[in-house]
Coordinates of C-alpha atoms and ligand atoms in Angstrom, one line a residue:
X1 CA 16.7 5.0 -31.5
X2 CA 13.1 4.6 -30.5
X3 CA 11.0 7.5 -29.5
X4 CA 7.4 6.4 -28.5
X5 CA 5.1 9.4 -29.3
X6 CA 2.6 10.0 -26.9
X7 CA -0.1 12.9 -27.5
X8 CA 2.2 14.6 -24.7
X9 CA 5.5 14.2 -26.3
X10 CA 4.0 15.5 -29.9
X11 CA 2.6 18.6 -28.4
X12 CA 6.0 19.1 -26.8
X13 CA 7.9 18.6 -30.0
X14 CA 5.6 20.7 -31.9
X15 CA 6.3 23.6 -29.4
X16 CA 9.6 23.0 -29.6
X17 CA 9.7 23.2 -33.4
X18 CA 7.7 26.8 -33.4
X19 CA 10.1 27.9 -30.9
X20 CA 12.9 27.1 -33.4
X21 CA 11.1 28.7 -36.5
X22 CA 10.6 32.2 -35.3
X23 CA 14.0 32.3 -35.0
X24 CA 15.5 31.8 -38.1
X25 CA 14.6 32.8 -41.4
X26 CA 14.2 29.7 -44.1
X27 CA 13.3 25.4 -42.9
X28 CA 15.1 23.1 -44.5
X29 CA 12.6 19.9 -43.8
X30 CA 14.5 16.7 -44.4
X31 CA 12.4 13.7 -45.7
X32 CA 13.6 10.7 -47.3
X33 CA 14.0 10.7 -51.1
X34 CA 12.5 6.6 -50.5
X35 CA 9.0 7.7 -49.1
X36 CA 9.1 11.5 -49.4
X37 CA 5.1 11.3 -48.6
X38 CA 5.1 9.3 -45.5
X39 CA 8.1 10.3 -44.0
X40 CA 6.8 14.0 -43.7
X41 CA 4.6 15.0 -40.7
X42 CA 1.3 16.0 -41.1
X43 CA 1.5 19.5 -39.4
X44 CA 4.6 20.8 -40.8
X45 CA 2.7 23.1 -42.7
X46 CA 0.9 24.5 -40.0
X47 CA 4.3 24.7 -37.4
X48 CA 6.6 26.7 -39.7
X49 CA 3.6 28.7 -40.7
X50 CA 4.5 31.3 -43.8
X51 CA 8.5 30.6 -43.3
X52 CA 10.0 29.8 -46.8
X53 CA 10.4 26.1 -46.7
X54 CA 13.6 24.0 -49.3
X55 CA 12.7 20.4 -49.0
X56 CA 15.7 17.7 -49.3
X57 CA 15.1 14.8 -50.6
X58 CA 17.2 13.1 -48.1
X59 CA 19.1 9.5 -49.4
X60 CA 19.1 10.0 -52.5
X61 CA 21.6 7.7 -52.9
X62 CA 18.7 4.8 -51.9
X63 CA 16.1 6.0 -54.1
X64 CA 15.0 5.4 -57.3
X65 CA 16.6 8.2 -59.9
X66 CA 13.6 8.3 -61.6
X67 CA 11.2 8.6 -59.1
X68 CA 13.0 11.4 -57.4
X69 CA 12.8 13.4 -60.5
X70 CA 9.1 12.7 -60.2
X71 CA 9.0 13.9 -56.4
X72 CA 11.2 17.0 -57.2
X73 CA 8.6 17.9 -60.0
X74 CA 5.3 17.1 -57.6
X75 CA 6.9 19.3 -54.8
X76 CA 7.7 22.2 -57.5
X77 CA 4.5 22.1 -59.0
X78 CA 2.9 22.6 -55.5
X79 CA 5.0 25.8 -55.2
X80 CA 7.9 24.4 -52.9
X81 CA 11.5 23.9 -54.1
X82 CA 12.8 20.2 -53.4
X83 CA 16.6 19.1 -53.9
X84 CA 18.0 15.6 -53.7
X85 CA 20.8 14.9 -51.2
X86 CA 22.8 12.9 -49.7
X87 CA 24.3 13.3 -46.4
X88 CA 26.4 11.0 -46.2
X89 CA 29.0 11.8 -49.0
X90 CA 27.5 15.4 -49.3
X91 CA 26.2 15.1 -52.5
X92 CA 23.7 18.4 -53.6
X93 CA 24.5 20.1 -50.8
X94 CA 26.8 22.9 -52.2
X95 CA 22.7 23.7 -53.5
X96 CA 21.4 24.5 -50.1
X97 CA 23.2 27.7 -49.7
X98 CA 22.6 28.8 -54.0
X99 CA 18.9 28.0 -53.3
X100 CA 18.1 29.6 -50.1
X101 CA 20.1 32.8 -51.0
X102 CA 18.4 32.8 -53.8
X103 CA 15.0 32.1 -52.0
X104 CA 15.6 34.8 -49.6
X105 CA 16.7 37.6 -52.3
X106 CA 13.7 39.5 -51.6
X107 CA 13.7 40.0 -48.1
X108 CA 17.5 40.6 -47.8
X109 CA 17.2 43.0 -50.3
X110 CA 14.6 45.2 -48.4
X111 CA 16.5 44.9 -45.3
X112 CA 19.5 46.1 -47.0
X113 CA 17.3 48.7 -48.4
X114 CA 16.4 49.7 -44.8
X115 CA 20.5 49.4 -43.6
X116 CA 19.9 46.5 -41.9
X117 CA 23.4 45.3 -41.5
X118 CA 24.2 41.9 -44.0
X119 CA 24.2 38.8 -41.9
X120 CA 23.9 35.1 -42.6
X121 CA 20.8 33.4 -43.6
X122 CA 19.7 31.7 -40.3
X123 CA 18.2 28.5 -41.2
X124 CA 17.2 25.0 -39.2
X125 CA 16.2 21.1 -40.1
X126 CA 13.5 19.7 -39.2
X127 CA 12.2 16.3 -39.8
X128 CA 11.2 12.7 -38.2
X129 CA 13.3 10.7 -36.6
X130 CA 16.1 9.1 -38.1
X131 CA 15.7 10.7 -41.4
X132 CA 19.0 11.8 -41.0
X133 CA 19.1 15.7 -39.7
X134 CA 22.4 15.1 -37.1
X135 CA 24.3 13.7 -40.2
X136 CA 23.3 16.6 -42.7
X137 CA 24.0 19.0 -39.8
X138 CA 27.2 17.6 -39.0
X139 CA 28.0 17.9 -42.9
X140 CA 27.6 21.5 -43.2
X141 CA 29.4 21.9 -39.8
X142 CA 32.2 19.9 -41.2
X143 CA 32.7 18.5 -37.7
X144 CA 30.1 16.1 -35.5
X145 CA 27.9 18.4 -33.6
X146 CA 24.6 16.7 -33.3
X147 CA 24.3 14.0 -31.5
X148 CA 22.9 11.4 -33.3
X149 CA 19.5 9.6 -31.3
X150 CA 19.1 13.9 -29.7
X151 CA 15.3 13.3 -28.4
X152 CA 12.8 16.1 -28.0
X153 CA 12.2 17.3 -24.6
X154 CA 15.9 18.0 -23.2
X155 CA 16.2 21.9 -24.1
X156 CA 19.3 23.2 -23.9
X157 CA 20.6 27.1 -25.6
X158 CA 20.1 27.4 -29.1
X159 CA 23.7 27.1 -30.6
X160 CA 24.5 28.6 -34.1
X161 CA 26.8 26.8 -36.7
X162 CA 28.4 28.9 -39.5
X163 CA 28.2 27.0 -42.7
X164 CA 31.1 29.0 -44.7
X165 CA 30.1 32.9 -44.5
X166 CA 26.9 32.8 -45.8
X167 CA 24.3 30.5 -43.4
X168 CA 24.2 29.5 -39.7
X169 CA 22.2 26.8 -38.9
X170 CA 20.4 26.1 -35.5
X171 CA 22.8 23.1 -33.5
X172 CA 19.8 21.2 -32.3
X173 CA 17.2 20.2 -35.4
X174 CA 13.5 20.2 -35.0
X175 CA 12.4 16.8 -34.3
X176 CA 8.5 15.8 -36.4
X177 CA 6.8 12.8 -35.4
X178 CA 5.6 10.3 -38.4
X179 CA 2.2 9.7 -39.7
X180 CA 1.1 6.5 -37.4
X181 CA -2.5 6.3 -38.2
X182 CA -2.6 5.6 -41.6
X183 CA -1.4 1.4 -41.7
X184 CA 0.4 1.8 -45.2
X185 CA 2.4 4.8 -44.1
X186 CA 3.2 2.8 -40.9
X187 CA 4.2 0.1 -43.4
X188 CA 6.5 2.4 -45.8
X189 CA 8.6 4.0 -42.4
X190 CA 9.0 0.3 -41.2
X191 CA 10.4 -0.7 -44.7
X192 CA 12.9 1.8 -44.5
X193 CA 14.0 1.4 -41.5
X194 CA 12.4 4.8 -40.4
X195 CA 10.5 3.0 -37.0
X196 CA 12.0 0.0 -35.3
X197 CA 10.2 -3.4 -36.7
X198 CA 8.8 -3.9 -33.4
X199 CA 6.0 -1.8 -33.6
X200 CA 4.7 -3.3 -36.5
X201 CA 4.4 -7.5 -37.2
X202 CA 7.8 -8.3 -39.1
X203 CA 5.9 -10.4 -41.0
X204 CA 3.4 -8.1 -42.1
X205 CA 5.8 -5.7 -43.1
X206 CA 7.6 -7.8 -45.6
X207 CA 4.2 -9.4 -46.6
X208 CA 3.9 -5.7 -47.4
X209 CA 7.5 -5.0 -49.1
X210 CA 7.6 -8.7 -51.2
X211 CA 3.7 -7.1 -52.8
X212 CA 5.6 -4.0 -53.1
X213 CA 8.9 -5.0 -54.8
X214 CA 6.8 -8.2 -57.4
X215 CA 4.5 -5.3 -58.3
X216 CA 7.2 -2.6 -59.1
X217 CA 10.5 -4.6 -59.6
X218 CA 10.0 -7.8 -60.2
X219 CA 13.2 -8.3 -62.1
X220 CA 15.2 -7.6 -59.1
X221 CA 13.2 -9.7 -56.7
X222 CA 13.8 -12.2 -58.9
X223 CA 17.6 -11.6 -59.8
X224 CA 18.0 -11.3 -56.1
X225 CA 17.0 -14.7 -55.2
X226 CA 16.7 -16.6 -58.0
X227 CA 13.1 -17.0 -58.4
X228 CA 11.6 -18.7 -61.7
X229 CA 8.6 -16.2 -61.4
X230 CA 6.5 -14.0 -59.4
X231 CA 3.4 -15.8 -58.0
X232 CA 0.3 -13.9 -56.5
X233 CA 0.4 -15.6 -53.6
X234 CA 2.7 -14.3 -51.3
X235 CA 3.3 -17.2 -49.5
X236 CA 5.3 -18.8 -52.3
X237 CA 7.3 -16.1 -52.8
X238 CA 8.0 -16.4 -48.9
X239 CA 8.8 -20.3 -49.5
X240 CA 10.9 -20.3 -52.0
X241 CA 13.5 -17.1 -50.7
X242 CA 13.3 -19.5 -47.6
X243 CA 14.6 -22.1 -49.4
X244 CA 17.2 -20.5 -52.1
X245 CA 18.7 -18.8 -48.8
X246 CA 18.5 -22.0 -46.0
X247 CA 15.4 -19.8 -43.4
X248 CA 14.2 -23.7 -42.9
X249 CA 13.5 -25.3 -39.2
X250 CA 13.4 -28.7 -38.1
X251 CA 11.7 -30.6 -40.0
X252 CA 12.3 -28.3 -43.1
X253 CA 9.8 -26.1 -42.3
X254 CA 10.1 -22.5 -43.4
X255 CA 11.1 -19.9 -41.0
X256 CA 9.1 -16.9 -42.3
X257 CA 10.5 -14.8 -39.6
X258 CA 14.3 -15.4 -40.5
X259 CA 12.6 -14.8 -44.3
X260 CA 11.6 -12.0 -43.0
X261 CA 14.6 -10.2 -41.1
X262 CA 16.5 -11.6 -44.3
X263 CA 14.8 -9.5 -47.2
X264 CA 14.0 -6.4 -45.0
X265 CA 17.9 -6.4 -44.1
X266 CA 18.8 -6.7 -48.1
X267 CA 15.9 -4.2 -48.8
X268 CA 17.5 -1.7 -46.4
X269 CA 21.5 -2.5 -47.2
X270 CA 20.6 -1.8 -51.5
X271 CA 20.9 -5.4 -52.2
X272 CA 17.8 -4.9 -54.4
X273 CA 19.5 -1.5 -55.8
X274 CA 18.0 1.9 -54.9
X275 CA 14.6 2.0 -54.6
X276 CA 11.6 4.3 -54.0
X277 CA 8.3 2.9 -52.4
X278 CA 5.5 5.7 -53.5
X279 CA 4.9 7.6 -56.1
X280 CA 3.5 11.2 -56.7
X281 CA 1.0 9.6 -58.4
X282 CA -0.8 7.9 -55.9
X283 CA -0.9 11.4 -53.9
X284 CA -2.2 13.4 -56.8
Ligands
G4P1 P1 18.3 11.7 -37.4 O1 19.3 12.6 -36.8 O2 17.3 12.4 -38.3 O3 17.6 10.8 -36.4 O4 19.1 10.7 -38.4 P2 20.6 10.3 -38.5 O5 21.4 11.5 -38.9 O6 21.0 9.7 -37.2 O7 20.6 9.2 -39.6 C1 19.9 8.0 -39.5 C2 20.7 7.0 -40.4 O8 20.6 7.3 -41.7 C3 22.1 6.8 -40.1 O9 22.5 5.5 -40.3 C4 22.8 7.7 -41.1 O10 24.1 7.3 -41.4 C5 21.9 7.4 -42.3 N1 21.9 8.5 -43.3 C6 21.7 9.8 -43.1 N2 21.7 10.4 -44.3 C7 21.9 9.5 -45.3 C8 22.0 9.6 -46.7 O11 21.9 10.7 -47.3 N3 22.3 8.4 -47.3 C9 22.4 7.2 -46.7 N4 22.6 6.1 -47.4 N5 22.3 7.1 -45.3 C10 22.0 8.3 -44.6 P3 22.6 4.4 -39.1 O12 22.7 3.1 -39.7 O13 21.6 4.7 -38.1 O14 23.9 4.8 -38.5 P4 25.4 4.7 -39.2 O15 25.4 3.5 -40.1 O16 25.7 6.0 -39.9 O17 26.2 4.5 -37.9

């Protein structure tokens, strides 16, 4: 799914997404557990306002171990509690409901206090495209619910779904745009698989994930495809994966865009193992 963001479309969403917060009581905001920087909006902070907020690490499963334990601490040390996830076999989620009871303890208690009646937390997701919020949603409902490619701007009613007695979660989740103005973030979603490679040069992007992966992993770059060693020059790098793997035109020329397509499809399917592409380091 592509969603071209136009000033118009963000305001929209954003209005849409404050709509959604006043009614519910805690945000789970999904980012992915491979860029949990970049794939988080800009304004989030200033759309769900003073609402207690659980971030998910989302794809866990694709990240780095180590480096989610490094997110997890940044987030926690910044005041926010951060879980990893994956919602796709459902691993950490049985911690959503612990955490945001336990989040919420406080303001349940003083409405039981008052005799409010006890009712379900009321939570939603929010988060940028294809982060995955329809298949964490349709997790917890335990049945497909959310369509999967749902696009801001087609309102329909607010639908509740009970997660076991203790949550109900908005049907519909609230729908963030990425960070396009800064190139490396732009970079990072592409790599990921967050925005289509069209919008960006395919080559530039895996100019930008081949830097990445000789930097951080260059074992696994070079167990992957059988490279003697990792050269500076990118080009080489680009030369001799097109060779190992057959990318070659007439006239055995290398075809750096089937090099291309090639590694950012093995980057994306964990051929090169789980990895995570920023650290809290470089945000600190
Ligand atoms: P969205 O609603 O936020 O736009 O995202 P969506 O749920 O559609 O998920 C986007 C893609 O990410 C889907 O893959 C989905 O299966 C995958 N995904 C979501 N959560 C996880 C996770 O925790 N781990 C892993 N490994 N993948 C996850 P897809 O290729 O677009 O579709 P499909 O292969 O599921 O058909």
């Amino acid at each position: 799914m592509t969603i071209q963001w136009f000033p118009g479309h963000m305001a929209k969403a954003k209005r849409q997404v404050i709509e959604k917060i006043k009614l519910i009581d805690i945000v789970f905001e999904l980012v992915d557990a491979r860029i949990p920087a970049s794939s988080r909006n800009p304004m989030v902070d200033e759309m769900i306002s003073n609402k207690p907020r659980l971030i998910l690490l989302n794809k866990a499963d694709m990240a780095d171990p180590s480096k989610t334990k490094e997110w997890i601490d940044y987030f926690q040390q910044r005041g926010d509690r951060a879980i990893p996830i994956d919602s796709q076999s459902g691993k950490g989620m049985k911690q959503i409901v612990a955490i945001s009871k336990e989040m919420l303890q406080d303001k349940f208690d003083k409405m039981r206090q008052k005799g409010v009646k006890p009712r379900p937390i009321r939570a939603v997701i929010v988060g940028i495209p294809n982060v995955g919020k329809s298949t964490l949603i349709n997790r917890l409902a335990k049945k497909k619910i959310a369509q999967t490619g749902d696009r801001p701007g087609i309102t329909k009613a607010q639908q509740w779904i009970k997660v076991g007695k203790e949550l109900e979660l908005l049907d519909t989740p609230g729908i963030l745009w990425p960070k396009f103005e800064d190139e490396a973030v732009g970079l990072k979603l592409a790599t990921t698989g967050a925005i289509k490679d069209t919008i960006l040069n395919l080559q530039d992007i895996t100019v930008y994930a081949l830097r990445f992966l000789s930097n951080q992993y260059p074992d696994r770059l070079k167990d992957r495809y059988n490279l003697q060693e990792i050269h500076d020059d990118i080009v080489i790098t680009f030369d001799e994966i097109g060779k190992r793997r057959g990318c070659i035109m007439a006239g055995g020329i290398i075809d750096y865009d089937k090099v291309s397509e090639l590694v950012l499809r093995e980057i994306r399917s964990e051929k090169l193992g789980p990895l995570t592409f920023e650290s809290p380091a470089e945000y600190e």
